[in-house]
Amino acid sequence: MTWEDFCALGDDVHGEHVGGHLLVIPRGTFEHQNAADDFRAVLQGAGLVTVTEWAWRPPGTQREYQPDVVVLDRTPADPRVNWTGTAPTLVVGVTSPGDASADWVRDVRDDARFGARHHWILDHRDHALHAFAGR
């Protein structure tokens, strides 16, 4: 699938563009969504600009990430936009039961490589928060 084909799918497709393929991501479980929502509320309570259901498209790549929670430097100028090309301040992923390698390896590696300053993994099964610093 080309990048252009992926972009033409629209906002209703819940997936990421990975290596020329559409990686369909199933909606999170109730527990997964609650963990992400609770964590976002804590970050918002600290005055941070946070979003969910948001995409990050690193410049110079044909890749789109859809982390569970994203912390941005500032509120987007256009409120209708649902993605950013600027590296987030913080990316938070809530563990998924079916794809641990993406949670622990691919996403942490790629977030650091493309400039995210911090990547946190919230493992809601063992109630642990794991923090990684980017470049």
mmCIF file of N, CA and C in Angstrom:
data_model
loop_
_atom_site.group_PDB
_atom_site.id
_atom_site.type_symbol
_atom_site.label_atom_id
_atom_site.label_comp_id
_atom_site.label_asym_id
_atom_site.label_seq_id
_atom_site.Cartn_x
_atom_site.Cartn_y
_atom_site.Cartn_z
ATOM 1 N N MET A 1 0.851 -1.170 0.000
ATOM 2 C CA MET A 1 0.000 0.000 0.000
ATOM 3 C C MET A 1 0.897 1.233 0.000
ATOM 4 N N THR A 2 0.617 2.165 -0.871
ATOM 5 C CA THR A 2 1.405 3.388 -0.896
ATOM 6 C C THR A 2 0.973 4.305 0.246
ATOM 7 N N TRP A 3 1.819 5.274 0.550
ATOM 8 C CA TRP A 3 1.507 6.263 1.573
ATOM 9 C C TRP A 3 0.256 7.045 1.166
ATOM 10 N N GLU A 4 0.158 7.377 -0.099
ATOM 11 C CA GLU A 4 -0.989 8.130 -0.594
ATOM 12 C C GLU A 4 -2.280 7.316 -0.435
ATOM 13 N N ASP A 5 -2.211 6.003 -0.747
ATOM 14 C CA ASP A 5 -3.383 5.137 -0.563
ATOM 15 C C ASP A 5 -3.805 5.104 0.905
ATOM 16 N N PHE A 6 -2.820 5.016 1.790
ATOM 17 C CA PHE A 6 -3.112 4.991 3.224
ATOM 18 C C PHE A 6 -3.794 6.286 3.658
ATOM 19 N N CYS A 7 -3.240 7.415 3.233
ATOM 20 C CA CYS A 7 -3.809 8.714 3.619
ATOM 21 C C CYS A 7 -5.222 8.890 3.076
ATOM 22 N N ALA A 8 -5.498 8.288 1.934
ATOM 23 C CA ALA A 8 -6.827 8.419 1.328
ATOM 24 C C ALA A 8 -7.891 7.578 2.038
ATOM 25 N N LEU A 9 -7.480 6.667 2.926
ATOM 26 C CA LEU A 9 -8.443 5.817 3.626
ATOM 27 C C LEU A 9 -9.354 6.610 4.551
ATOM 28 N N GLY A 10 -8.883 7.728 5.043
ATOM 29 C CA GLY A 10 -9.703 8.543 5.930
ATOM 30 C C GLY A 10 -9.492 8.189 7.390
ATOM 31 N N ASP A 11 -10.186 8.902 8.231
ATOM 32 C CA ASP A 11 -9.986 8.803 9.671
ATOM 33 C C ASP A 11 -10.693 7.624 10.324
ATOM 34 N N ASP A 12 -11.559 6.949 9.603
ATOM 35 C CA ASP A 12 -12.300 5.841 10.200
ATOM 36 C C ASP A 12 -11.486 4.558 10.303
ATOM 37 N N VAL A 13 -10.366 4.498 9.602
ATOM 38 C CA VAL A 13 -9.528 3.298 9.636
ATOM 39 C C VAL A 13 -8.645 3.356 10.876
ATOM 40 N N HIS A 14 -8.708 2.337 11.702
ATOM 41 C CA HIS A 14 -7.909 2.286 12.922
ATOM 42 C C HIS A 14 -6.695 1.417 12.640
ATOM 43 N N GLY A 15 -5.643 2.047 12.157
ATOM 44 C CA GLY A 15 -4.454 1.299 11.815
ATOM 45 C C GLY A 15 -3.276 2.217 11.579
ATOM 46 N N GLU A 16 -2.126 1.604 11.338
ATOM 47 C CA GLU A 16 -0.897 2.331 11.085
ATOM 48 C C GLU A 16 -0.325 1.888 9.744
ATOM 49 N N HIS A 17 0.443 2.775 9.127
ATOM 50 C CA HIS A 17 1.140 2.469 7.878
ATOM 51 C C HIS A 17 2.543 2.012 8.263
ATOM 52 N N VAL A 18 2.853 0.752 8.004
ATOM 53 C CA VAL A 18 4.137 0.181 8.400
ATOM 54 C C VAL A 18 4.745 -0.536 7.206
ATOM 55 N N GLY A 19 5.890 -0.045 6.752
ATOM 56 C CA GLY A 19 6.618 -0.722 5.691
ATOM 57 C C GLY A 19 5.801 -0.985 4.441
ATOM 58 N N GLY A 20 4.963 -0.031 4.057
ATOM 59 C CA GLY A 20 4.163 -0.196 2.861
ATOM 60 C C GLY A 20 2.920 -1.041 3.042
ATOM 61 N N HIS A 21 2.565 -1.331 4.280
ATOM 62 C CA HIS A 21 1.386 -2.150 4.561
ATOM 63 C C HIS A 21 0.490 -1.438 5.562
ATOM 64 N N LEU A 22 -0.795 -1.753 5.490
ATOM 65 C CA LEU A 22 -1.740 -1.278 6.487
ATOM 66 C C LEU A 22 -1.749 -2.277 7.632
ATOM 67 N N LEU A 23 -1.363 -1.827 8.801
ATOM 68 C CA LEU A 23 -1.401 -2.656 10.000
ATOM 69 C C LEU A 23 -2.663 -2.267 10.761
ATOM 70 N N VAL A 24 -3.685 -3.108 10.661
ATOM 71 C CA VAL A 24 -4.946 -2.823 11.326
ATOM 72 C C VAL A 24 -4.780 -3.083 12.814
ATOM 73 N N ILE A 25 -5.202 -2.125 13.616
ATOM 74 C CA ILE A 25 -5.051 -2.221 15.057
ATOM 75 C C ILE A 25 -6.441 -2.365 15.663
ATOM 76 N N PRO A 26 -6.701 -3.473 16.328
ATOM 77 C CA PRO A 26 -8.018 -3.627 16.943
ATOM 78 C C PRO A 26 -8.217 -2.599 18.056
ATOM 79 N N ARG A 27 -9.424 -2.206 18.275
ATOM 80 C CA ARG A 27 -9.740 -1.286 19.366
ATOM 81 C C ARG A 27 -9.324 -1.928 20.683
ATOM 82 N N GLY A 28 -8.924 -1.096 21.617
ATOM 83 C CA GLY A 28 -8.480 -1.607 22.904
ATOM 84 C C GLY A 28 -9.621 -2.185 23.718
ATOM 85 N N THR A 29 -9.262 -3.067 24.626
ATOM 86 C CA THR A 29 -10.245 -3.634 25.537
ATOM 87 C C THR A 29 -10.720 -2.548 26.504
ATOM 88 N N PHE A 30 -11.753 -2.837 27.248
ATOM 89 C CA PHE A 30 -12.266 -1.912 28.246
ATOM 90 C C PHE A 30 -11.156 -1.535 29.233
ATOM 91 N N GLU A 31 -10.422 -2.528 29.712
ATOM 92 C CA GLU A 31 -9.337 -2.275 30.664
ATOM 93 C C GLU A 31 -8.245 -1.406 30.036
ATOM 94 N N HIS A 32 -7.901 -1.694 28.797
ATOM 95 C CA HIS A 32 -6.879 -0.931 28.071
ATOM 96 C C HIS A 32 -7.308 0.532 27.914
ATOM 97 N N GLN A 33 -8.543 0.746 27.463
ATOM 98 C CA GLN A 33 -9.041 2.099 27.265
ATOM 99 C C GLN A 33 -9.139 2.868 28.584
ATOM 100 N N ASN A 34 -9.582 2.206 29.631
ATOM 101 C CA ASN A 34 -9.659 2.866 30.938
ATOM 102 C C ASN A 34 -8.284 3.292 31.428
ATOM 103 N N ALA A 35 -7.301 2.428 31.244
ATOM 104 C CA ALA A 35 -5.939 2.762 31.665
ATOM 105 C C ALA A 35 -5.432 3.980 30.901
ATOM 106 N N ALA A 36 -5.640 4.008 29.577
ATOM 107 C CA ALA A 36 -5.208 5.153 28.769
ATOM 108 C C ALA A 36 -5.954 6.420 29.172
ATOM 109 N N ASP A 37 -7.268 6.320 29.361
ATOM 110 C CA ASP A 37 -8.065 7.492 29.752
ATOM 111 C C ASP A 37 -7.637 8.036 31.109
ATOM 112 N N ASP A 38 -7.426 7.143 32.066
ATOM 113 C CA ASP A 38 -6.991 7.569 33.401
ATOM 114 C C ASP A 38 -5.633 8.252 33.351
ATOM 115 N N PHE A 39 -4.733 7.697 32.563
ATOM 116 C CA PHE A 39 -3.393 8.269 32.471
ATOM 117 C C PHE A 39 -3.450 9.640 31.796
ATOM 118 N N ARG A 40 -4.270 9.754 30.756
ATOM 119 C CA ARG A 40 -4.425 11.051 30.089
ATOM 120 C C ARG A 40 -4.971 12.085 31.065
ATOM 121 N N ALA A 41 -5.924 11.704 31.881
ATOM 122 C CA ALA A 41 -6.508 12.632 32.855
ATOM 123 C C ALA A 41 -5.448 13.135 33.839
ATOM 124 N N VAL A 42 -4.564 12.256 34.264
ATOM 125 C CA VAL A 42 -3.490 12.655 35.189
ATOM 126 C C VAL A 42 -2.577 13.677 34.507
ATOM 127 N N LEU A 43 -2.207 13.403 33.256
ATOM 128 C CA LEU A 43 -1.325 14.323 32.534
ATOM 129 C C LEU A 43 -2.009 15.660 32.271
ATOM 130 N N GLN A 44 -3.298 15.622 31.924
ATOM 131 C CA GLN A 44 -4.044 16.869 31.728
ATOM 132 C C GLN A 44 -4.136 17.654 33.027
ATOM 133 N N GLY A 45 -4.301 16.949 34.130
ATOM 134 C CA GLY A 45 -4.368 17.602 35.433
ATOM 135 C C GLY A 45 -3.074 18.326 35.778
ATOM 136 N N ALA A 46 -1.973 17.885 35.164
ATOM 137 C CA ALA A 46 -0.685 18.547 35.368
ATOM 138 C C ALA A 46 -0.500 19.712 34.398
ATOM 139 N N GLY A 47 -1.539 20.001 33.603
ATOM 140 C CA GLY A 47 -1.488 21.138 32.694
ATOM 141 C C GLY A 47 -0.861 20.840 31.342
ATOM 142 N N LEU A 48 -0.678 19.571 31.004
ATOM 143 C CA LEU A 48 -0.051 19.212 29.734
ATOM 144 C C LEU A 48 -1.094 19.087 28.624
ATOM 145 N N VAL A 49 -0.694 19.354 27.401
ATOM 146 C CA VAL A 49 -1.572 19.220 26.236
ATOM 147 C C VAL A 49 -1.531 17.759 25.812
ATOM 148 N N THR A 50 -2.619 17.058 26.058
ATOM 149 C CA THR A 50 -2.657 15.624 25.771
ATOM 150 C C THR A 50 -3.789 15.296 24.816
ATOM 151 N N VAL A 51 -3.564 14.258 24.005
ATOM 152 C CA VAL A 51 -4.582 13.787 23.079
ATOM 153 C C VAL A 51 -4.547 12.263 23.013
ATOM 154 N N THR A 52 -5.683 11.693 22.675
ATOM 155 C CA THR A 52 -5.779 10.277 22.344
ATOM 156 C C THR A 52 -6.389 10.214 20.947
ATOM 157 N N GLU A 53 -6.409 9.027 20.352
ATOM 158 C CA GLU A 53 -6.918 8.897 18.986
ATOM 159 C C GLU A 53 -6.228 9.902 18.075
ATOM 160 N N TRP A 54 -4.941 10.019 18.217
ATOM 161 C CA TRP A 54 -4.130 11.012 17.532
ATOM 162 C C TRP A 54 -3.006 10.284 16.819
ATOM 163 N N ALA A 55 -2.549 10.814 15.721
ATOM 164 C CA ALA A 55 -1.476 10.178 14.972
ATOM 165 C C ALA A 55 -0.242 11.072 14.922
ATOM 166 N N TRP A 56 0.891 10.410 14.811
ATOM 167 C CA TRP A 56 2.165 11.094 14.649
ATOM 168 C C TRP A 56 2.795 10.585 13.363
ATOM 169 N N ARG A 57 3.073 11.514 12.448
ATOM 170 C CA ARG A 57 3.701 11.179 11.166
ATOM 171 C C ARG A 57 5.062 11.851 11.114
ATOM 172 N N PRO A 58 6.125 11.130 11.491
ATOM 173 C CA PRO A 58 7.459 11.749 11.476
ATOM 174 C C PRO A 58 7.839 12.230 10.081
ATOM 175 N N PRO A 59 8.350 13.460 9.977
ATOM 176 C CA PRO A 59 8.753 13.993 8.674
ATOM 177 C C PRO A 59 9.818 13.106 8.023
ATOM 178 N N GLY A 60 9.753 13.025 6.706
ATOM 179 C CA GLY A 60 10.738 12.245 5.970
ATOM 180 C C GLY A 60 10.493 10.750 5.975
ATOM 181 N N THR A 61 9.369 10.324 6.571
ATOM 182 C CA THR A 61 9.044 8.899 6.603
ATOM 183 C C THR A 61 7.673 8.694 5.982
ATOM 184 N N GLN A 62 7.402 7.486 5.641
ATOM 185 C CA GLN A 62 6.054 7.123 5.224
ATOM 186 C C GLN A 62 5.521 6.184 6.293
ATOM 187 N N ARG A 63 5.364 6.746 7.469
ATOM 188 C CA ARG A 63 4.969 5.976 8.634
ATOM 189 C C ARG A 63 4.019 6.809 9.462
ATOM 190 N N GLU A 64 3.048 6.163 10.062
ATOM 191 C CA GLU A 64 2.144 6.838 10.980
ATOM 192 C C GLU A 64 2.011 5.983 12.228
ATOM 193 N N TYR A 65 2.144 6.612 13.385
ATOM 194 C CA TYR A 65 1.983 5.951 14.668
ATOM 195 C C TYR A 65 0.711 6.457 15.316
ATOM 196 N N GLN A 66 0.039 5.580 16.048
ATOM 197 C CA GLN A 66 -1.150 5.985 16.793
ATOM 198 C C GLN A 66 -1.003 5.530 18.246
ATOM 199 N N PRO A 67 -0.193 6.271 19.016
ATOM 200 C CA PRO A 67 -0.012 5.911 20.423
ATOM 201 C C PRO A 67 -1.309 6.068 21.213
ATOM 202 N N ASP A 68 -1.341 5.464 22.385
ATOM 203 C CA ASP A 68 -2.533 5.567 23.229
ATOM 204 C C ASP A 68 -2.726 6.978 23.772
ATOM 205 N N VAL A 69 -1.640 7.626 24.183
ATOM 206 C CA VAL A 69 -1.687 9.001 24.682
ATOM 207 C C VAL A 69 -0.473 9.733 24.120
ATOM 208 N N VAL A 70 -0.689 10.964 23.673
ATOM 209 C CA VAL A 70 0.392 11.790 23.140
ATOM 210 C C VAL A 70 0.381 13.117 23.891
ATOM 211 N N VAL A 71 1.558 13.570 24.292
ATOM 212 C CA VAL A 71 1.702 14.887 24.909
ATOM 213 C C VAL A 71 2.409 15.779 23.889
ATOM 214 N N LEU A 72 1.762 16.907 23.560
ATOM 215 C CA LEU A 72 2.287 17.846 22.579
ATOM 216 C C LEU A 72 2.851 19.079 23.268
ATOM 217 N N ASP A 73 3.729 19.785 22.553
ATOM 218 C CA ASP A 73 4.287 21.033 23.088
ATOM 219 C C ASP A 73 3.226 22.117 23.230
ATOM 220 N N ARG A 74 2.249 22.096 22.303
ATOM 221 C CA ARG A 74 1.206 23.131 22.326
ATOM 222 C C ARG A 74 -0.059 22.615 21.645
ATOM 223 N N THR A 75 -1.139 23.289 21.871
ATOM 224 C CA THR A 75 -2.402 22.953 21.227
ATOM 225 C C THR A 75 -2.270 23.228 19.732
ATOM 226 N N PRO A 76 -2.721 22.315 18.877
ATOM 227 C CA PRO A 76 -2.632 22.537 17.427
ATOM 228 C C PRO A 76 -3.409 23.779 17.004
ATOM 229 N N ALA A 77 -2.895 24.475 16.004
ATOM 230 C CA ALA A 77 -3.551 25.684 15.506
ATOM 231 C C ALA A 77 -4.900 25.363 14.867
ATOM 232 N N ASP A 78 -5.001 24.223 14.211
ATOM 233 C CA ASP A 78 -6.243 23.822 13.554
ATOM 234 C C ASP A 78 -6.861 22.677 14.352
ATOM 235 N N PRO A 79 -7.956 22.905 15.057
ATOM 236 C CA PRO A 79 -8.545 21.864 15.903
ATOM 237 C C PRO A 79 -9.142 20.689 15.129
ATOM 238 N N ARG A 80 -9.292 20.820 13.810
ATOM 239 C CA ARG A 80 -9.842 19.720 13.006
ATOM 240 C C ARG A 80 -8.779 18.688 12.639
ATOM 241 N N VAL A 81 -7.522 19.027 12.819
ATOM 242 C CA VAL A 81 -6.422 18.132 12.473
ATOM 243 C C VAL A 81 -6.298 17.051 13.539
ATOM 244 N N ASN A 82 -6.044 15.812 13.120
ATOM 245 C CA ASN A 82 -5.913 14.721 14.095
ATOM 246 C C ASN A 82 -4.567 14.012 13.995
ATOM 247 N N TRP A 83 -3.550 14.738 13.536
ATOM 248 C CA TRP A 83 -2.201 14.184 13.491
ATOM 249 C C TRP A 83 -1.190 15.322 13.555
ATOM 250 N N THR A 84 0.037 14.962 13.878
ATOM 251 C CA THR A 84 1.110 15.937 13.940
ATOM 252 C C THR A 84 2.338 15.395 13.220
ATOM 253 N N GLY A 85 3.114 16.279 12.656
ATOM 254 C CA GLY A 85 4.396 15.911 12.062
ATOM 255 C C GLY A 85 5.542 16.249 12.998
ATOM 256 N N THR A 86 5.233 16.941 14.083
ATOM 257 C CA THR A 86 6.242 17.321 15.067
ATOM 258 C C THR A 86 6.365 16.227 16.123
ATOM 259 N N ALA A 87 7.589 15.912 16.476
ATOM 260 C CA ALA A 87 7.811 14.870 17.488
ATOM 261 C C ALA A 87 7.143 15.250 18.800
ATOM 262 N N PRO A 88 6.380 14.327 19.377
ATOM 263 C CA PRO A 88 5.734 14.610 20.663
ATOM 264 C C PRO A 88 6.750 14.750 21.790
ATOM 265 N N THR A 89 6.337 15.464 22.818
ATOM 266 C CA THR A 89 7.142 15.547 24.030
ATOM 267 C C THR A 89 7.179 14.189 24.723
ATOM 268 N N LEU A 90 6.020 13.535 24.741
ATOM 269 C CA LEU A 90 5.883 12.243 25.413
ATOM 270 C C LEU A 90 4.896 11.380 24.638
ATOM 271 N N VAL A 91 5.268 10.127 24.465
ATOM 272 C CA VAL A 91 4.381 9.123 23.883
ATOM 273 C C VAL A 91 4.119 8.093 24.976
ATOM 274 N N VAL A 92 2.860 7.780 25.214
ATOM 275 C CA VAL A 92 2.510 6.778 26.216
ATOM 276 C C VAL A 92 1.796 5.631 25.509
ATOM 277 N N GLY A 93 2.308 4.442 25.709
ATOM 278 C CA GLY A 93 1.660 3.249 25.182
ATOM 279 C C GLY A 93 1.164 2.396 26.333
ATOM 280 N N VAL A 94 -0.050 1.913 26.206
ATOM 281 C CA VAL A 94 -0.594 0.966 27.173
ATOM 282 C C VAL A 94 -0.411 -0.413 26.559
ATOM 283 N N THR A 95 0.103 -1.334 27.327
ATOM 284 C CA THR A 95 0.405 -2.653 26.777
ATOM 285 C C THR A 95 -0.835 -3.304 26.173
ATOM 286 N N SER A 96 -0.575 -4.028 25.096
ATOM 287 C CA SER A 96 -1.618 -4.776 24.405
ATOM 288 C C SER A 96 -1.387 -6.255 24.641
ATOM 289 N N PRO A 97 -2.437 -7.006 24.881
ATOM 290 C CA PRO A 97 -2.238 -8.428 25.149
ATOM 291 C C PRO A 97 -1.652 -9.197 23.971
ATOM 292 N N GLY A 98 -1.908 -8.730 22.747
ATOM 293 C CA GLY A 98 -1.516 -9.527 21.599
ATOM 294 C C GLY A 98 -0.225 -9.142 20.912
ATOM 295 N N ASP A 99 0.374 -7.981 21.214
ATOM 296 C CA ASP A 99 1.537 -7.560 20.446
ATOM 297 C C ASP A 99 2.596 -6.925 21.326
ATOM 298 N N ALA A 100 3.184 -7.726 22.194
ATOM 299 C CA ALA A 100 4.195 -7.224 23.121
ATOM 300 C C ALA A 100 5.429 -6.710 22.393
ATOM 301 N N SER A 101 5.812 -7.328 21.282
ATOM 302 C CA SER A 101 7.019 -6.884 20.575
ATOM 303 C C SER A 101 6.847 -5.458 20.045
ATOM 304 N N ALA A 102 5.648 -5.107 19.605
ATOM 305 C CA ALA A 102 5.416 -3.740 19.144
ATOM 306 C C ALA A 102 5.489 -2.773 20.315
ATOM 307 N N ASP A 103 4.889 -3.137 21.451
ATOM 308 C CA ASP A 103 4.887 -2.267 22.633
ATOM 309 C C ASP A 103 6.292 -2.028 23.171
ATOM 310 N N TRP A 104 7.069 -3.083 23.300
ATOM 311 C CA TRP A 104 8.344 -3.020 24.002
ATOM 312 C C TRP A 104 9.550 -2.791 23.109
ATOM 313 N N VAL A 105 9.457 -3.100 21.832
ATOM 314 C CA VAL A 105 10.638 -2.999 20.975
ATOM 315 C C VAL A 105 10.434 -1.969 19.866
ATOM 316 N N ARG A 106 9.543 -2.258 18.929
ATOM 317 C CA ARG A 106 9.403 -1.410 17.740
ATOM 318 C C ARG A 106 9.038 0.028 18.100
ATOM 319 N N ASP A 107 8.013 0.214 18.915
ATOM 320 C CA ASP A 107 7.549 1.568 19.201
ATOM 321 C C ASP A 107 8.578 2.384 19.988
ATOM 322 N N VAL A 108 9.207 1.782 20.990
ATOM 323 C CA VAL A 108 10.211 2.506 21.776
ATOM 324 C C VAL A 108 11.381 2.901 20.884
ATOM 325 N N ARG A 109 11.853 1.969 20.059
ATOM 326 C CA ARG A 109 12.978 2.229 19.150
ATOM 327 C C ARG A 109 12.628 3.337 18.153
ATOM 328 N N ASP A 110 11.473 3.200 17.511
ATOM 329 C CA ASP A 110 11.103 4.173 16.487
ATOM 330 C C ASP A 110 10.823 5.545 17.079
ATOM 331 N N ASP A 111 10.169 5.600 18.218
ATOM 332 C CA ASP A 111 9.894 6.903 18.839
ATOM 333 C C ASP A 111 11.191 7.645 19.124
ATOM 334 N N ALA A 112 12.190 6.949 19.653
ATOM 335 C CA ALA A 112 13.485 7.588 19.925
ATOM 336 C C ALA A 112 14.165 8.000 18.625
ATOM 337 N N ARG A 113 14.119 7.140 17.629
ATOM 338 C CA ARG A 113 14.782 7.421 16.353
ATOM 339 C C ARG A 113 14.182 8.645 15.672
ATOM 340 N N PHE A 114 12.881 8.847 15.804
ATOM 341 C CA PHE A 114 12.229 9.959 15.115
ATOM 342 C C PHE A 114 12.059 11.196 15.989
ATOM 343 N N GLY A 115 12.620 11.192 17.182
ATOM 344 C CA GLY A 115 12.701 12.421 17.953
ATOM 345 C C GLY A 115 11.782 12.606 19.136
ATOM 346 N N ALA A 116 10.955 11.627 19.472
ATOM 347 C CA ALA A 116 10.139 11.783 20.682
ATOM 348 C C ALA A 116 11.076 11.852 21.884
ATOM 349 N N ARG A 117 10.851 12.805 22.766
ATOM 350 C CA ARG A 117 11.754 12.988 23.899
ATOM 351 C C ARG A 117 11.612 11.908 24.961
ATOM 352 N N HIS A 118 10.387 11.408 25.125
ATOM 353 C CA HIS A 118 10.152 10.379 26.140
ATOM 354 C C HIS A 118 9.114 9.383 25.633
ATOM 355 N N HIS A 119 9.272 8.145 26.037
ATOM 356 C CA HIS A 119 8.301 7.095 25.716
ATOM 357 C C HIS A 119 8.054 6.330 27.005
ATOM 358 N N TRP A 120 6.807 6.289 27.404
ATOM 359 C CA TRP A 120 6.443 5.544 28.603
ATOM 360 C C TRP A 120 5.541 4.390 28.203
ATOM 361 N N ILE A 121 5.731 3.284 28.879
ATOM 362 C CA ILE A 121 4.856 2.135 28.690
ATOM 363 C C ILE A 121 4.136 1.892 30.006
ATOM 364 N N LEU A 122 2.820 1.940 29.936
ATOM 365 C CA LEU A 122 1.991 1.653 31.100
ATOM 366 C C LEU A 122 1.539 0.209 30.973
ATOM 367 N N ASP A 123 2.078 -0.639 31.817
ATOM 368 C CA ASP A 123 1.697 -2.052 31.805
ATOM 369 C C ASP A 123 0.569 -2.218 32.810
ATOM 370 N N HIS A 124 -0.654 -2.167 32.299
ATOM 371 C CA HIS A 124 -1.807 -2.181 33.200
ATOM 372 C C HIS A 124 -2.025 -3.544 33.836
ATOM 373 N N ARG A 125 -1.357 -4.578 33.335
ATOM 374 C CA ARG A 125 -1.525 -5.901 33.941
ATOM 375 C C ARG A 125 -0.758 -6.017 35.254
ATOM 376 N N ASP A 126 0.459 -5.438 35.296
ATOM 377 C CA ASP A 126 1.208 -5.506 36.551
ATOM 378 C C ASP A 126 1.296 -4.142 37.238
ATOM 379 N N HIS A 127 0.505 -3.179 36.754
ATOM 380 C CA HIS A 127 0.418 -1.844 37.357
ATOM 381 C C HIS A 127 1.789 -1.187 37.483
ATOM 382 N N ALA A 128 2.581 -1.277 36.403
ATOM 383 C CA ALA A 128 3.920 -0.690 36.389
ATOM 384 C C ALA A 128 4.038 0.321 35.261
ATOM 385 N N LEU A 129 4.826 1.350 35.485
ATOM 386 C CA LEU A 129 5.113 2.347 34.476
ATOM 387 C C LEU A 129 6.607 2.260 34.164
ATOM 388 N N HIS A 130 6.926 2.108 32.894
ATOM 389 C CA HIS A 130 8.309 1.993 32.444
ATOM 390 C C HIS A 130 8.617 3.221 31.585
ATOM 391 N N ALA A 131 9.686 3.935 31.934
ATOM 392 C CA ALA A 131 10.013 5.182 31.249
ATOM 393 C C ALA A 131 11.317 5.069 30.463
ATOM 394 N N PHE A 132 11.284 5.580 29.230
ATOM 395 C CA PHE A 132 12.454 5.577 28.366
ATOM 396 C C PHE A 132 12.664 6.997 27.859
ATOM 397 N N ALA A 133 13.918 7.437 27.813
ATOM 398 C CA ALA A 133 14.248 8.763 27.308
ATOM 399 C C ALA A 133 14.711 8.641 25.869
ATOM 400 N N GLY A 134 14.256 9.580 25.021
ATOM 401 C CA GLY A 134 14.693 9.629 23.636
ATOM 402 C C GLY A 134 16.023 10.335 23.529
ATOM 403 N N ARG A 135 16.273 10.841 22.369
ATOM 404 C CA ARG A 135 17.559 11.520 22.123
ATOM 405 C C ARG A 135 17.593 12.892 22.718
#
